[in-house]
PDB file of C-alpha atoms in Angstrom:
ATOM      1  CA  MET N  25     -19.181 -55.979 -61.486  1.00 49.00           C
ATOM      2  CA  ALA N  26     -15.702 -57.249 -60.279  1.00 53.00           C
ATOM      3  CA  GLU N  27     -14.530 -53.345 -59.987  1.00 56.00           C
ATOM      4  CA  MET N  28     -17.577 -52.839 -57.581  1.00 49.00           C
ATOM      5  CA  LEU N  29     -16.601 -55.920 -55.703  1.00 44.00           C
ATOM      6  CA  ARG N  30     -13.099 -54.438 -55.250  1.00 54.00           C
ATOM      7  CA  ARG N  31     -14.281 -51.132 -54.236  1.00 54.00           C
ATOM      8  CA  VAL N  32     -16.527 -52.754 -51.613  1.00 46.00           C
ATOM      9  CA  ARG N  33     -13.431 -54.753 -50.326  1.00 50.00           C
ATOM     10  CA  ALA N  34     -11.190 -51.418 -50.400  1.00 51.00           C
ATOM     11  CA  ARG N  35     -14.104 -49.693 -48.051  1.00 50.00           C
ATOM     12  CA  SER N  36     -14.061 -52.515 -45.396  1.00 49.00           C
ATOM     13  CA  ASP N  37     -10.445 -52.662 -45.043  1.00 52.00           C
ATOM     14  CA  ASP N  38     -10.688 -48.738 -44.229  1.00 55.00           C
ATOM     15  CA  ARG N  39     -10.213 -49.102 -40.559  1.00 61.00           C
ATOM     16  CA  GLY N  40      -9.412 -45.408 -39.425  1.00 68.00           C
ATOM     17  CA  PHE N  41      -6.549 -44.399 -36.874  1.00 73.00           C
ATOM     18  CA  THR N  42      -5.291 -46.846 -34.650  1.00 81.00           C
ATOM     19  CA  LEU N  43      -5.521 -46.521 -30.599  1.00 78.00           C
ATOM     20  CA  THR N  44      -1.576 -45.433 -30.638  1.00 82.00           C
ATOM     21  CA  GLU N  45      -2.103 -42.646 -33.136  1.00 78.00           C
ATOM     22  CA  LEU N  46      -4.942 -41.320 -31.215  1.00 82.00           C
ATOM     23  CA  LEU N  47      -2.951 -41.130 -28.082  1.00 85.00           C
ATOM     24  CA  VAL N  48       0.013 -39.601 -29.369  1.00 84.00           C
ATOM     25  CA  ALA N  49      -2.436 -36.922 -31.167  1.00 84.00           C
ATOM     26  CA  MET N  50      -4.295 -36.327 -27.801  1.00 87.00           C
ATOM     27  CA  THR N  51      -0.769 -36.032 -26.071  1.00 87.00           C
ATOM     28  CA  VAL N  52       0.367 -33.225 -28.567  1.00 86.00           C
ATOM     29  CA  PHE N  53      -3.038 -31.618 -28.190  1.00 85.00           C
ATOM     30  CA  GLY N  54      -2.504 -31.498 -24.537  1.00 86.00           C
ATOM     31  CA  ILE N  55       0.657 -30.112 -24.655  1.00 88.00           C
ATOM     32  CA  CYS N  56      -0.105 -27.641 -26.841  1.00 88.00           C
ATOM     33  CA  VAL N  57      -3.033 -26.741 -24.671  1.00 85.00           C
ATOM     34  CA  ALA N  58      -0.970 -26.269 -21.674  1.00 85.00           C
ATOM     35  CA  MET N  59       1.532 -24.235 -23.305  1.00 86.00           C
ATOM     36  CA  VAL N  60      -1.159 -21.960 -24.192  1.00 84.00           C
ATOM     37  CA  PHE N  61      -2.499 -21.802 -20.666  1.00 81.00           C
ATOM     38  CA  GLY N  62       0.531 -21.560 -19.250  1.00 79.00           C
ATOM     39  CA  ALA N  63       1.258 -18.395 -21.247  1.00 79.00           C
ATOM     40  CA  VAL N  64      -2.100 -16.871 -20.523  1.00 78.00           C
ATOM     41  CA  ILE N  65      -1.801 -17.513 -16.858  1.00 78.00           C
ATOM     42  CA  LEU N  66       1.729 -15.996 -16.933  1.00 75.00           C
ATOM     43  CA  VAL N  67       0.252 -12.731 -18.525  1.00 73.00           C
ATOM     44  CA  VAL N  68      -2.556 -12.271 -16.249  1.00 74.00           C
ATOM     45  CA  ARG N  69       0.068 -12.488 -13.113  1.00 73.00           C
ATOM     46  CA  LYS N  70       2.321 -10.144 -14.643  1.00 70.00           C
ATOM     47  CA  MET N  71      -0.964  -7.648 -15.433  1.00 71.00           C
ATOM     48  CA  ASP N  72      -2.122  -8.444 -11.556  1.00 67.00           C
ATOM     49  CA  ASP N  73       1.408  -7.457 -10.099  1.00 64.00           C
ATOM     50  CA  ALA N  74       1.414  -4.066 -12.542  1.00 66.00           C
ATOM     51  CA  GLN N  75      -2.213  -3.078 -11.028  1.00 67.00           C
ATOM     52  CA  LYS N  76      -1.094  -4.136  -7.629  1.00 67.00           C
ATOM     53  CA  SER N  77       2.218  -2.127  -7.754  1.00 68.00           C
ATOM     54  CA  ALA N  78       0.563   0.854  -9.507  1.00 73.00           C
ATOM     55  CA  ASP N  79      -2.252   0.691  -6.802  1.00 75.00           C
ATOM     56  CA  ALA N  80       0.383   0.795  -4.021  1.00 75.00           C
ATOM     57  CA  VAL N  81       2.222   3.584  -5.332  1.00 80.00           C
ATOM     58  CA  PHE N  82      -1.403   5.457  -6.089  1.00 85.00           C
ATOM     59  CA  THR N  83      -2.156   4.913  -2.448  1.00 84.00           C
ATOM     60  CA  LEU N  84       0.906   6.246  -0.977  1.00 86.00           C
ATOM     61  CA  ARG N  85       0.636   9.449  -3.207  1.00 87.00           C
ATOM     62  CA  GLN N  86      -2.702   9.882  -1.937  1.00 88.00           C
ATOM     63  CA  ALA N  87      -1.780   9.341   1.556  1.00 89.00           C
ATOM     64  CA  VAL N  88       1.246  11.912   1.047  1.00 90.00           C
ATOM     65  CA  ALA N  89      -1.371  14.660  -0.567  1.00 90.00           C
ATOM     66  CA  GLN N  90      -3.478  14.299   2.698  1.00 91.00           C
ATOM     67  CA  ILE N  91      -0.504  14.886   4.932  1.00 91.00           C
ATOM     68  CA  ASP N  92       0.562  17.545   2.895  1.00 90.00           C
ATOM     69  CA  ARG N  93      -2.618  19.267   3.240  1.00 90.00           C
ATOM     70  CA  GLN N  94      -2.691  18.756   6.990  1.00 90.00           C
ATOM     71  CA  VAL N  95       0.879  20.094   7.322  1.00 88.00           C
ATOM     72  CA  ARG N  96       0.074  23.332   5.203  1.00 86.00           C
ATOM     73  CA  SER N  97      -2.747  23.817   7.572  1.00 84.00           C
ATOM     74  CA  GLY N  98      -0.789  22.768  10.828  1.00 83.00           C
ATOM     75  CA  ASN N  99      -0.101  25.008  13.808  1.00 82.00           C
ATOM     76  CA  VAL N 100       2.383  22.587  15.565  1.00 83.00           C
ATOM     77  CA  LEU N 101       4.240  19.658  13.868  1.00 84.00           C
ATOM     78  CA  TYR N 102       5.575  17.466  16.558  1.00 83.00           C
ATOM     79  CA  SER N 103       8.653  15.911  16.343  1.00 81.00           C
ATOM     80  CA  PRO N 104       8.616  12.125  15.300  1.00 83.00           C
ATOM     81  CA  ALA N 105      11.974  11.516  17.089  1.00 79.00           C
ATOM     82  CA  SER N 106      10.058  11.906  20.243  1.00 77.00           C
ATOM     83  CA  GLU N 107       6.761  10.177  19.534  1.00 76.00           C
ATOM     84  CA  ALA N 108       7.589   6.770  20.781  1.00 65.00           C
ATOM     85  CA  THR N 109       6.318   7.699  24.219  1.00 57.00           C
ATOM     86  CA  ALA N 110       3.717   9.951  23.178  1.00 53.00           C
ATOM     87  CA  GLY N 111       0.647   7.157  22.026  1.00 57.00           C
ATOM     88  CA  CYS N 112       2.297   5.359  18.904  1.00 68.00           C
ATOM     89  CA  PHE N 113       0.555   2.234  20.206  1.00 59.00           C
ATOM     90  CA  GLY N 114       0.900  -1.274  18.587  1.00 51.00           C
ATOM     91  CA  ASP N 115       4.451  -1.749  17.891  1.00 54.00           C
ATOM     92  CA  PRO N 116       6.433  -1.861  21.107  1.00 52.00           C
ATOM     93  CA  THR N 117       9.811  -2.076  18.830  1.00 51.00           C
ATOM     94  CA  ALA N 118       8.934   0.661  16.475  1.00 56.00           C
ATOM     95  CA  ASN N 119      11.566   3.222  15.772  1.00 64.00           C
ATOM     96  CA  SER N 120      10.326   6.719  17.099  1.00 72.00           C
ATOM     97  CA  GLY N 121      10.619   7.971  13.538  1.00 84.00           C
ATOM     98  CA  ASN N 122       7.611   5.879  12.581  1.00 88.00           C
ATOM     99  CA  CYS N 123       5.016   8.048  14.225  1.00 88.00           C
ATOM    100  CA  MET N 124       4.019  11.595  14.110  1.00 88.00           C
ATOM    101  CA  ARG N 125       1.526  14.000  15.076  1.00 88.00           C
ATOM    102  CA  ILE N 126       0.064  17.279  13.608  1.00 89.00           C
ATOM    103  CA  PHE N 127      -1.983  20.024  15.437  1.00 89.00           C
ATOM    104  CA  THR N 128      -3.904  21.329  12.267  1.00 89.00           C
ATOM    105  CA  GLN N 129      -7.156  22.596  11.065  1.00 85.00           C
ATOM    106  CA  SER N 130      -9.934  21.445   8.948  1.00 80.00           C
ATOM    107  CA  ASN N 131     -12.813  23.666   7.941  1.00 80.00           C
ATOM    108  CA  GLY N 132     -12.140  26.113  10.405  1.00 79.00           C
ATOM    109  CA  SER N 133     -12.008  23.184  13.122  1.00 87.00           C
ATOM    110  CA  GLU N 134      -8.687  22.556  14.963  1.00 89.00           C
ATOM    111  CA  LYS N 135      -7.923  18.745  15.445  1.00 92.00           C
ATOM    112  CA  CYS N 136      -4.960  16.616  16.277  1.00 92.00           C
ATOM    113  CA  VAL N 137      -3.960  13.905  14.007  1.00 93.00           C
ATOM    114  CA  GLN N 138      -1.564  11.162  14.265  1.00 92.00           C
ATOM    115  CA  TRP N 139       0.059   8.945  11.665  1.00 92.00           C
ATOM    116  CA  GLN N 140       1.886   5.664  12.324  1.00 91.00           C
ATOM    117  CA  VAL N 141       3.921   2.887  10.157  1.00 90.00           C
ATOM    118  CA  LEU N 142       3.954  -0.393  11.943  1.00 87.00           C
ATOM    119  CA  ASP N 143       3.752  -3.930  11.223  1.00 87.00           C
ATOM    120  CA  ASP N 144       1.105  -5.273   9.404  1.00 88.00           C
ATOM    121  CA  PRO N 145      -0.326  -8.618  11.223  1.00 87.00           C
ATOM    122  CA  GLY N 146      -2.405  -9.610   8.021  1.00 86.00           C
ATOM    123  CA  GLN N 147       0.912  -9.574   5.934  1.00 83.00           C
ATOM    124  CA  PRO N 148       3.922 -10.794   7.622  1.00 85.00           C
ATOM    125  CA  GLY N 149       7.137  -9.016   6.652  1.00 83.00           C
ATOM    126  CA  SER N 150       5.171  -6.082   5.445  1.00 86.00           C
ATOM    127  CA  LYS N 151       4.254  -2.428   6.938  1.00 89.00           C
ATOM    128  CA  LEU N 152       0.842  -0.839   7.059  1.00 90.00           C
ATOM    129  CA  LEU N 153       0.273   3.185   7.359  1.00 92.00           C
ATOM    130  CA  ARG N 154      -2.433   3.953   9.744  1.00 92.00           C
ATOM    131  CA  SER N 155      -4.261   7.409  10.978  1.00 93.00           C
ATOM    132  CA  ARG N 156      -6.295   8.732  13.573  1.00 93.00           C
ATOM    133  CA  SER N 157      -7.563  12.214  15.033  1.00 93.00           C
ATOM    134  CA  TRP N 158      -9.126  13.595  18.072  1.00 93.00           C
ATOM    135  CA  GLU N 159     -10.161  17.035  19.141  1.00 92.00           C
ATOM    136  CA  PRO N 160      -7.763  19.117  21.461  1.00 89.00           C
ATOM    137  CA  MET N 161     -10.550  18.742  24.278  1.00 90.00           C
ATOM    138  CA  TRP N 162     -10.774  15.248  23.748  1.00 91.00           C
ATOM    139  CA  THR N 163     -10.670  14.646  27.666  1.00 89.00           C
ATOM    140  CA  THR N 164     -14.052  16.687  27.800  1.00 90.00           C
ATOM    141  CA  THR N 165     -15.731  15.659  24.884  1.00 90.00           C
ATOM    142  CA  GLY N 166     -14.625  12.069  24.376  1.00 89.00           C
ATOM    143  CA  ASN N 167     -14.220  12.852  20.461  1.00 91.00           C
ATOM    144  CA  VAL N 168     -11.331  10.356  19.182  1.00 92.00           C
ATOM    145  CA  THR N 169     -11.619   8.340  15.863  1.00 92.00           C
ATOM    146  CA  GLY N 170     -10.477   4.985  15.562  1.00 90.00           C
ATOM    147  CA  TRP N 171      -7.380   3.930  13.967  1.00 90.00           C
ATOM    148  CA  SER N 172      -7.758   3.884  10.083  1.00 92.00           C
ATOM    149  CA  ILE N 173      -5.456   1.918   7.735  1.00 92.00           C
ATOM    150  CA  VAL N 174      -4.256   4.322   4.936  1.00 92.00           C
ATOM    151  CA  ALA N 175      -2.246   1.848   3.034  1.00 90.00           C
ATOM    152  CA  ARG N 176      -0.909  -1.702   3.122  1.00 87.00           C
ATOM    153  CA  GLY N 177       2.422  -3.341   1.636  1.00 85.00           C
ATOM    154  CA  LEU N 178       4.583  -0.861   2.917  1.00 87.00           C
ATOM    155  CA  ARG N 179       8.366  -1.373   3.285  1.00 86.00           C
ATOM    156  CA  LEU N 180      11.131   0.143   5.693  1.00 85.00           C
ATOM    157  CA  ASP N 181      14.632   0.797   5.276  1.00 84.00           C
ATOM    158  CA  ALA N 182      17.437   2.658   7.416  1.00 80.00           C
ATOM    159  CA  THR N 183      15.588   6.180   6.708  1.00 85.00           C
ATOM    160  CA  ASN N 184      12.782   7.095   8.790  1.00 88.00           C
ATOM    161  CA  PRO N 185       9.298   7.461   7.337  1.00 91.00           C
ATOM    162  CA  PHE N 186       8.758  10.963   9.228  1.00 91.00           C
ATOM    163  CA  THR N 187      11.633  13.563  10.079  1.00 88.00           C
ATOM    164  CA  LEU N 188      11.444  16.762  11.048  1.00 86.00           C
ATOM    165  CA  ASN N 189      13.935  19.447  10.564  1.00 83.00           C
ATOM    166  CA  GLY N 190      14.274  23.020  11.634  1.00 74.00           C
ATOM    167  CA  ALA N 191      13.824  24.604  14.890  1.00 59.00           C
ATOM    168  CA  LEU N 192      13.848  22.963  18.250  1.00 60.00           C
ATOM    169  CA  THR N 193      10.720  24.655  19.536  1.00 58.00           C
ATOM    170  CA  PRO N 194       7.637  23.002  18.449  1.00 55.00           C
ATOM    171  CA  TYR N 195       6.197  26.121  16.975  1.00 53.00           C
ATOM    172  CA  LYS N 196       8.826  27.467  14.862  1.00 57.00           C
ATOM    173  CA  GLU N 197       9.119  27.134  10.997  1.00 59.00           C
ATOM    174  CA  ARG N 198      10.007  23.364  10.379  1.00 74.00           C
ATOM    175  CA  LEU N 199      10.263  21.092   7.514  1.00 83.00           C
ATOM    176  CA  LEU N 200       8.863  17.744   7.404  1.00 87.00           C
ATOM    177  CA  ASP N 201      10.056  14.863   5.463  1.00 90.00           C
ATOM    178  CA  VAL N 202       7.820  11.941   4.438  1.00 91.00           C
ATOM    179  CA  ARG N 203       9.446   9.018   2.798  1.00 91.00           C
ATOM    180  CA  LEU N 204       7.016   5.933   2.147  1.00 90.00           C
ATOM    181  CA  LEU N 205       7.916   2.956   0.529  1.00 88.00           C
ATOM    182  CA  ALA N 206       5.750   0.566  -1.732  1.00 83.00           C
ATOM    183  CA  TYR N 207       6.671  -2.732  -2.809  1.00 77.00           C
ATOM    184  CA  ASP N 208       6.624  -3.098  -6.762  1.00 73.00           C
ATOM    185  CA  ALA N 209       5.964  -6.696  -7.437  1.00 68.00           C
ATOM    186  CA  ARG N 210       6.860  -6.389 -11.098  1.00 68.00           C
ATOM    187  CA  THR N 211      10.857  -5.606 -10.361  1.00 71.00           C
ATOM    188  CA  ARG N 212      10.719  -7.074  -6.912  1.00 73.00           C
ATOM    189  CA  SER N 213      12.121  -3.922  -5.642  1.00 75.00           C
ATOM    190  CA  THR N 214      10.854  -1.024  -3.514  1.00 81.00           C
ATOM    191  CA  VAL N 215       9.262   2.396  -4.778  1.00 83.00           C
ATOM    192  CA  SER N 216       9.847   5.501  -3.088  1.00 85.00           C
ATOM    193  CA  VAL N 217       7.112   8.128  -2.671  1.00 87.00           C
ATOM    194  CA  GLN N 218       8.653  11.152  -0.610  1.00 87.00           C
ATOM    195  CA  SER N 219       7.948  14.912   0.117  1.00 88.00           C
ATOM    196  CA  SER N 220       9.348  17.747   1.961  1.00 87.00           C
ATOM    197  CA  LEU N 221       6.145  19.611   3.626  1.00 87.00           C
ATOM    198  CA  ALA N 222       5.963  23.011   5.388  1.00 82.00           C
ATOM    199  CA  GLY N 223       3.147  24.218   7.564  1.00 75.00           C
ATOM    200  CA  ARG N 224       2.339  27.757   6.912  1.00 71.00           C
ATOM    201  CA  ASN N 225       0.942  28.507  10.741  1.00 66.00           C
ATOM    202  CA  THR N 226       4.036  26.926  12.497  1.00 65.00           C
ATOM    203  CA  SER N 227       5.347  30.246  13.568  1.00 58.00           C
ATOM    204  CA  TYR N 228       2.662  31.704  15.354  1.00 60.00           C
ATOM    205  CA  GLY N 229       3.748  30.555  18.889  1.00 58.00           C
ATOM    206  CA  TYR N 230       1.486  27.815  19.790  1.00 67.00           C
ATOM    207  CA  THR N 231       2.295  26.048  23.096  1.00 68.00           C
ATOM    208  CA  GLY N 232       2.664  22.767  21.433  1.00 71.00           C
ATOM    209  CA  THR N 233       0.304  21.431  24.651  1.00 79.00           C
ATOM    210  CA  ASP N 234      -2.935  21.150  22.359  1.00 82.00           C
ATOM    211  CA  CYS N 235      -2.553  17.631  21.426  1.00 85.00           C
ATOM    212  CA  THR N 236      -1.653  16.137  24.750  1.00 83.00           C
ATOM    213  CA  PRO N 237      -2.393  13.982  26.177  1.00 86.00           C
ATOM    214  CA  VAL N 238      -2.421  11.433  23.562  1.00 85.00           C
ATOM    215  CA  PRO N 239      -5.582   9.334  23.598  1.00 85.00           C
ATOM    216  CA  LEU N 240      -5.012   5.500  24.329  1.00 78.00           C
ATOM    217  CA  PRO N 241      -5.493   3.233  21.405  1.00 72.00           C
TER     218      PRO N 241
END
């Protein structure tokens, strides 16, 4: 009987954790959870940066491939060095090498295509690549497409995006150097996507006036 009374008293004296012990345990648990979530967030951000960088480079490669097709089917490659007064609208301080025109063919139809790199109003400090096209007889037909944004997040350096090398006349053999820069968020640096393109029809003596006048924006 005495033994049973001692057991009952022992149980009644079992008071569990103190408030201080609970607070310490909760604090340690909170720190551990914060560390785990911090690591998860860091990994997610790294993955997001990697995906954005990959997407930016892929988009630029697609754009260069599109320009390549237009140049290879091109009749006239206009010099980007003289495009500052040829309808490169939207960037009054733009270098003349940031814009170019191509008189090309698509599915048997001739058209004029214009490409431009300029400031991106939606991303301060960044550039965008845009394109538009029109028919050679657009003053009669009115067929002019609006500007279409092809890529965002571009950068510029001392080298122009578009440089035309070769003969001085607009219809002789020429080589178009395209160099576009994308921002790599992983390394906080720029990645260059570049190519040298030659038109196969640019030696047949086109007058060079087929894409003039240039439509207003």
